[in-house]
Tab-separated table of C-alpha atoms and ligand atoms in Angstrom:
chain	number	residue	atom	x	y	z
S	28	MET	CA	0.000	0.000	0.000
S	29	GLY	CA	1.333	3.448	-0.889
S	30	GLN	CA	1.974	6.163	1.665
S	31	THR	CA	-0.743	8.758	2.226
S	32	PRO	CA	0.571	12.029	0.769
S	33	ALA	CA	1.271	14.685	3.378
S	34	VAL	CA	-1.101	17.544	4.051
S	35	PRO	CA	0.650	20.888	3.444
S	36	ASN	CA	2.066	22.200	6.704
S	37	HIS	CA	1.503	25.848	5.803
S	38	ILE	CA	-1.383	27.113	3.646
S	39	ALA	CA	-1.585	30.770	2.577
S	40	ILE	CA	-4.790	32.221	1.111
S	41	VAL	CA	-5.755	35.340	-0.841
S	42	MET	CA	-9.477	35.433	-0.080
S	43	ASP	CA	-10.697	37.143	-3.240
S	44	GLY	CA	-14.242	37.547	-4.550
S	45	ASN	CA	-16.224	38.917	-1.607
S	46	GLY	CA	-17.249	42.049	-3.503
S	47	ARG	CA	-18.466	40.092	-6.535
S	48	TRP	CA	-20.356	37.651	-4.338
S	49	ALA	CA	-22.258	40.581	-2.814
S	50	THR	CA	-22.778	42.507	-6.061
S	51	ARG	CA	-24.310	39.440	-7.733
S	52	ARG	CA	-26.885	39.420	-4.930
S	53	PHE	CA	-27.527	43.180	-5.160
S	54	LEU	CA	-25.973	43.592	-1.708
S	55	PRO	CA	-23.394	46.153	-0.566
S	56	ARG	CA	-19.780	44.952	-0.902
S	57	VAL	CA	-19.409	44.887	2.882
S	58	ALA	CA	-22.051	42.118	3.002
S	59	GLY	CA	-19.621	40.046	0.929
S	60	HIS	CA	-16.830	40.639	3.431
S	61	LYS	CA	-19.206	39.658	6.230
S	62	GLN	CA	-19.933	36.407	4.430
S	63	GLY	CA	-16.161	36.122	3.923
S	64	VAL	CA	-15.689	35.999	7.677
S	65	GLU	CA	-18.120	33.038	7.809
S	66	SER	CA	-16.116	31.299	5.111
S	67	LEU	CA	-12.896	32.006	6.990
S	68	ARG	CA	-14.290	30.528	10.196
S	69	ARG	CA	-15.191	27.332	8.302
S	70	CYS	CA	-11.763	27.228	6.660
S	71	VAL	CA	-9.884	27.597	9.962
S	72	LYS	CA	-11.875	24.721	11.459
S	73	ALA	CA	-11.247	22.593	8.360
S	74	CYS	CA	-7.495	23.266	8.618
S	75	VAL	CA	-7.478	22.243	12.290
S	76	ASP	CA	-9.398	19.056	11.430
S	77	ARG	CA	-6.983	18.168	8.620
S	78	GLY	CA	-3.831	18.690	10.681
S	79	VAL	CA	-2.572	21.760	8.823
S	80	GLY	CA	0.061	23.448	11.012
S	81	VAL	CA	-0.136	27.044	9.802
S	82	LEU	CA	-2.795	29.077	7.986
S	83	THR	CA	-1.979	32.586	6.755
S	84	VAL	CA	-4.664	34.792	5.204
S	85	PHE	CA	-4.672	38.201	3.526
S	86	ALA	CA	-7.419	40.120	5.359
S	87	PHE	CA	-6.471	43.712	4.523
S	88	SER	CA	-3.677	44.861	2.243
S	89	SER	CA	-1.623	48.055	2.442
S	90	GLU	CA	-3.393	48.992	-0.824
S	91	ASN	CA	-6.936	48.354	0.505
S	92	TRP	CA	-6.916	51.840	2.132
S	93	ASN	CA	-7.595	53.126	-1.397
S	94	ARG	CA	-11.074	51.507	-1.470
S	95	PRO	CA	-14.218	53.592	-0.882
S	96	VAL	CA	-14.356	55.004	2.648
S	97	GLU	CA	-17.474	53.008	3.583
S	98	GLU	CA	-15.842	49.740	2.495
S	99	VAL	CA	-12.672	50.466	4.497
S	100	SER	CA	-14.659	51.350	7.603
S	101	GLY	CA	-16.850	48.265	7.054
S	102	LEU	CA	-13.729	46.083	7.016
S	103	MET	CA	-12.398	47.771	10.169
S	104	ASP	CA	-15.765	47.204	11.909
S	105	LEU	CA	-15.673	43.565	10.847
S	106	MET	CA	-12.241	43.227	12.386
S	107	VAL	CA	-13.420	44.743	15.678
S	108	GLY	CA	-16.461	42.416	15.676
S	109	ALA	CA	-14.366	39.370	14.797
S	110	LEU	CA	-11.881	40.131	17.561
S	111	THR	CA	-14.684	40.179	20.119
S	112	ARG	CA	-16.724	37.248	18.814
S	113	GLU	CA	-14.281	34.815	17.241
S	114	VAL	CA	-11.329	34.742	19.644
S	115	PRO	CA	-12.975	32.537	22.346
S	116	ARG	CA	-14.116	30.068	19.671
S	117	LEU	CA	-10.683	29.990	18.007
S	118	SER	CA	-9.033	29.469	21.366
S	119	LYS	CA	-11.377	26.563	22.120
S	120	ASP	CA	-10.196	24.925	18.885
S	121	GLY	CA	-6.546	25.356	19.921
S	122	VAL	CA	-5.790	28.140	17.427
S	123	ARG	CA	-2.955	30.582	18.088
S	124	LEU	CA	-3.448	33.990	16.481
S	125	HIS	CA	-0.735	36.225	15.056
S	126	PHE	CA	-1.458	39.523	13.336
S	127	VAL	CA	1.032	40.452	10.671
S	128	GLY	CA	1.347	43.920	9.187
S	129	GLU	CA	1.926	47.596	9.932
S	130	ARG	CA	0.280	48.465	13.257
S	131	GLY	CA	0.814	52.201	12.852
S	132	GLY	CA	-2.219	53.673	11.088
S	133	LEU	CA	-4.661	51.298	12.800
S	134	SER	CA	-7.091	52.679	15.351
S	135	GLU	CA	-6.266	52.411	19.049
S	136	LYS	CA	-9.201	50.023	19.468
S	137	ILE	CA	-8.014	47.639	16.768
S	138	SER	CA	-4.340	47.785	17.837
S	139	ALA	CA	-5.280	46.954	21.427
S	140	GLY	CA	-7.622	44.189	20.223
S	141	LEU	CA	-4.842	42.567	18.178
S	142	VAL	CA	-2.476	42.547	21.155
S	143	GLN	CA	-5.166	41.077	23.427
S	144	ALA	CA	-6.158	38.372	20.929
S	145	GLU	CA	-2.525	37.311	20.498
S	146	ALA	CA	-2.016	37.152	24.267
S	147	ALA	CA	-5.285	35.258	24.842
S	148	THR	CA	-4.352	32.519	22.343
S	149	ALA	CA	-0.574	32.391	22.937
S	150	HIS	CA	-0.728	29.005	24.710
S	151	ASN	CA	-2.593	27.211	21.856
S	152	THR	CA	-0.804	24.623	19.745
S	153	HIS	CA	-3.176	23.068	17.171
S	154	LEU	CA	-2.914	25.696	14.428
S	155	ILE	CA	-0.949	28.918	14.004
S	156	PHE	CA	-3.316	31.360	12.318
S	157	ASN	CA	-1.592	34.402	10.812
S	158	VAL	CA	-3.965	37.190	9.832
S	159	CYS	CA	-2.217	39.667	7.538
S	160	PHE	CA	-3.821	43.024	8.195
S	161	ASN	CA	-2.448	46.278	6.766
S	162	TYR	CA	0.164	44.048	5.153
S	163	GLY	CA	2.095	44.096	1.890
S	164	GLY	CA	4.886	41.794	0.707
S	165	ARG	CA	7.050	44.714	-0.381
S	166	TRP	CA	6.450	46.480	2.944
S	167	ASP	CA	7.684	43.342	4.712
S	168	ILE	CA	10.893	43.037	2.649
S	169	ALA	CA	11.715	46.764	2.839
S	170	ARG	CA	11.039	46.864	6.576
S	171	ALA	CA	13.275	43.855	7.237
S	172	ALA	CA	16.116	45.332	5.145
S	173	ALA	CA	15.789	48.717	6.869
S	174	ALA	CA	15.934	47.087	10.319
S	175	LEU	CA	19.149	45.243	9.414
S	176	ALA	CA	20.683	48.369	7.865
S	177	GLU	CA	19.852	50.428	10.935
S	178	ARG	CA	21.685	47.918	13.133
S	179	GLY	CA	24.590	47.855	10.668
S	180	GLU	CA	24.119	44.131	10.019
S	181	PRO	CA	24.845	42.458	6.674
S	182	ILE	CA	21.837	41.906	4.434
S	183	THR	CA	21.810	38.249	3.410
S	184	GLU	CA	19.056	35.735	2.602
S	185	VAL	CA	19.419	34.243	6.072
S	186	SER	CA	19.435	37.545	7.985
S	187	LEU	CA	16.527	38.936	5.945
S	188	ASP	CA	14.535	35.763	6.456
S	189	ARG	CA	14.992	36.077	10.221
S	190	GLU	CA	13.783	39.671	10.150
S	191	MET	CA	10.609	39.062	8.132
S	192	ALA	CA	7.152	39.272	9.640
S	193	LEU	CA	6.546	35.512	9.282
S	194	SER	CA	9.867	34.405	10.796
S	195	HIS	CA	7.945	32.433	13.444
S	196	VAL	CA	6.743	29.874	10.849
S	197	SER	CA	8.158	27.926	7.906
S	198	ASP	CA	7.419	29.148	4.368
S	199	PRO	CA	4.004	28.431	2.814
S	200	ASP	CA	3.755	25.079	1.042
S	201	LEU	CA	0.462	25.828	-0.692
S	202	PHE	CA	-0.650	29.297	-1.852
S	203	ILE	CA	-4.352	29.468	-2.710
S	204	ARG	CA	-6.107	32.362	-4.419
S	205	THR	CA	-9.861	32.303	-4.869
S	206	GLY	CA	-12.014	34.485	-7.132
S	207	GLY	CA	-10.616	33.449	-10.516
S	208	GLU	CA	-7.694	35.880	-10.745
S	209	GLN	CA	-4.193	34.466	-11.136
S	210	ARG	CA	-1.831	36.887	-9.429
S	211	LEU	CA	-0.026	37.292	-6.093
S	212	SER	CA	-1.184	40.865	-5.367
S	213	ASN	CA	1.788	41.661	-3.094
S	214	PHE	CA	1.089	38.753	-0.705
S	215	LEU	CA	4.016	36.861	0.893
S	216	LEU	CA	6.379	37.726	-1.973
S	217	TRP	CA	9.513	36.605	-0.120
S	218	GLN	CA	8.024	33.586	1.610
S	219	SER	CA	6.283	32.073	-1.432
S	220	ALA	CA	9.483	31.387	-3.386
S	221	TYR	CA	8.771	27.626	-3.394
S	222	ALA	CA	5.034	27.578	-2.672
S	223	GLU	CA	2.764	25.543	-4.923
S	224	LEU	CA	0.160	27.878	-6.430
S	225	PHE	CA	-3.510	26.925	-6.663
S	226	PHE	CA	-6.103	29.192	-8.261
S	227	SER	CA	-9.783	28.575	-7.634
S	228	ASP	CA	-12.652	30.089	-9.600
S	229	LYS	CA	-14.833	29.978	-6.510
S	230	LEU	CA	-15.544	33.311	-4.860
S	231	TRP	CA	-14.201	33.357	-1.291
S	232	PRO	CA	-17.635	33.160	0.431
S	233	GLU	CA	-18.257	29.943	-1.544
S	234	PHE	CA	-14.899	28.358	-0.724
S	235	ASP	CA	-15.946	25.399	1.433
S	236	GLU	CA	-14.327	22.231	2.825
S	237	ALA	CA	-14.643	20.433	-0.530
S	238	ALA	CA	-12.849	23.307	-2.278
S	239	LEU	CA	-10.089	23.211	0.331
S	240	ASP	CA	-9.748	19.461	-0.154
S	241	GLU	CA	-9.511	19.982	-3.913
S	242	ALA	CA	-6.608	22.411	-3.371
S	243	ILE	CA	-4.891	20.046	-0.925
S	244	GLY	CA	-5.383	17.151	-3.385
S	245	ALA	CA	-3.797	19.168	-6.197
S	246	PHE	CA	-0.874	19.995	-3.891
S	247	GLN	CA	-0.395	16.329	-3.043
S	248	ARG	CA	-0.117	15.445	-6.744
S	249	ARG	CA	2.640	17.990	-7.381
S	250	GLU	CA	6.321	17.114	-7.379
S	251	ARG	CA	8.259	19.670	-5.340
S	252	ARG	CA	11.809	19.823	-6.570
S	253	PHE	CA	13.260	22.920	-4.862
S	254	GLY	CA	15.606	23.452	-7.806
S	255	LYS	CA	16.666	19.805	-8.124
S	256	THR	CA	15.881	17.347	-10.915
S	257	SER	CA	13.140	14.739	-10.829
S	258	ALA	CA	15.802	11.978	-11.068
S	259	GLN	CA	17.665	13.318	-8.036
S	260	LEU	CA	14.460	13.207	-6.039
S	261	SER	CA	13.495	9.674	-7.042
S	262	SER	CA	17.024	8.308	-6.399
S	263	GLY	CA	16.345	9.225	-2.782
S	264	ALA	CA	20.046	9.986	-2.387
S	265	GLU	CA	19.374	13.648	-1.765
S	266	ARG	CA	16.230	14.790	-0.112
S	267	ALA	CA	14.490	17.877	-1.448
S	268	ARG	CA	14.890	20.683	0.998
S	269	GLN	CA	14.114	24.334	1.110
S	270	PRO	CA	17.066	26.674	0.932
S	271	ALA	CA	18.429	27.567	4.376
A	9	FPP	C1	-10.969	40.567	-1.468
A	9	FPP	O1	-12.225	40.476	-2.095
A	9	FPP	C2	-11.123	40.491	-0.027
A	9	FPP	C3	-10.751	41.464	0.847
A	9	FPP	C4	-10.140	42.733	0.446
A	9	FPP	C5	-10.980	41.308	2.285
A	9	FPP	C6	-10.912	39.912	2.801
A	9	FPP	C7	-11.491	39.890	4.137
A	9	FPP	C8	-12.263	38.906	4.645
A	9	FPP	C9	-12.556	37.620	4.000
A	9	FPP	C10	-12.878	39.070	5.939
A	9	FPP	C11	-11.914	38.832	7.047
A	9	FPP	C12	-11.409	40.137	7.413
A	9	FPP	C13	-11.513	40.727	8.570
A	9	FPP	C14	-11.266	42.158	8.553
A	9	FPP	C15	-11.851	40.032	9.851
A	9	FPP	P1	-12.669	41.680	-3.028
A	9	FPP	O2	-13.406	42.664	-2.182
A	9	FPP	O3	-11.496	42.235	-3.746
A	9	FPP	O4	-13.649	40.972	-4.018
A	9	FPP	P2	-13.890	41.326	-5.556
A	9	FPP	O5	-12.619	40.978	-6.274
A	9	FPP	O6	-15.024	40.422	-5.917
A	9	FPP	O7	-14.251	42.772	-5.626
């Protein structure tokens, strides 16, 4: 009997399509984001159940400030609501929360809520859940380089990697984008160097357990070579590994 292929340890998701989901129902875009939170709750639970170690989602990008004022404030309200409502449930499921992104520019209420949610879930071990909020991949790289330069330290792949916002987890194995578009949109640019990409036509509010399993199944059928040849991998002499 063959071995069961491994579930990806780290899944990253661009949750696209909330606006279209709402518009198709003649609802305001914020209603789509609200439904997106429901979808996210389901996805987190599904990841816990499947033994995924890390889930990282793009909840609000550095560029999302340019959206209409009512949409931005709707997203901020959703975050405040989610922090109050979801944290006890997440904690019960053993989920540890990390918020990743620029804290400056966020309201006092949200900043304090992020700190509290991280502290309240710090002891959990089933799933690390990174919520990227006011985040951009370029912001992350530039910030890490600036921190090293300020301390007069050499800028190398290893030192940069240690300085990045996701240095507490390994790189994503599977990068999912919903909503039919096929681009990275400034998400985890550094960390996704060897991620397997999976694009789903489903809008994020419709992305359910079966859709997640489809993405995981596609991942399990891929051959990850990390720059090596297929023959090297099958000889078993040298194991594929990520660069240090
Ligand atoms: C992209 O869809 C989605 C976002 C910009 C926000 C994603 C946020 C959530 C799923 C809710 C969780 C977030 C918080 C704050 C708790 P889009 O609006 O670009 O959709 P479109 O491409 O159909 O317009």
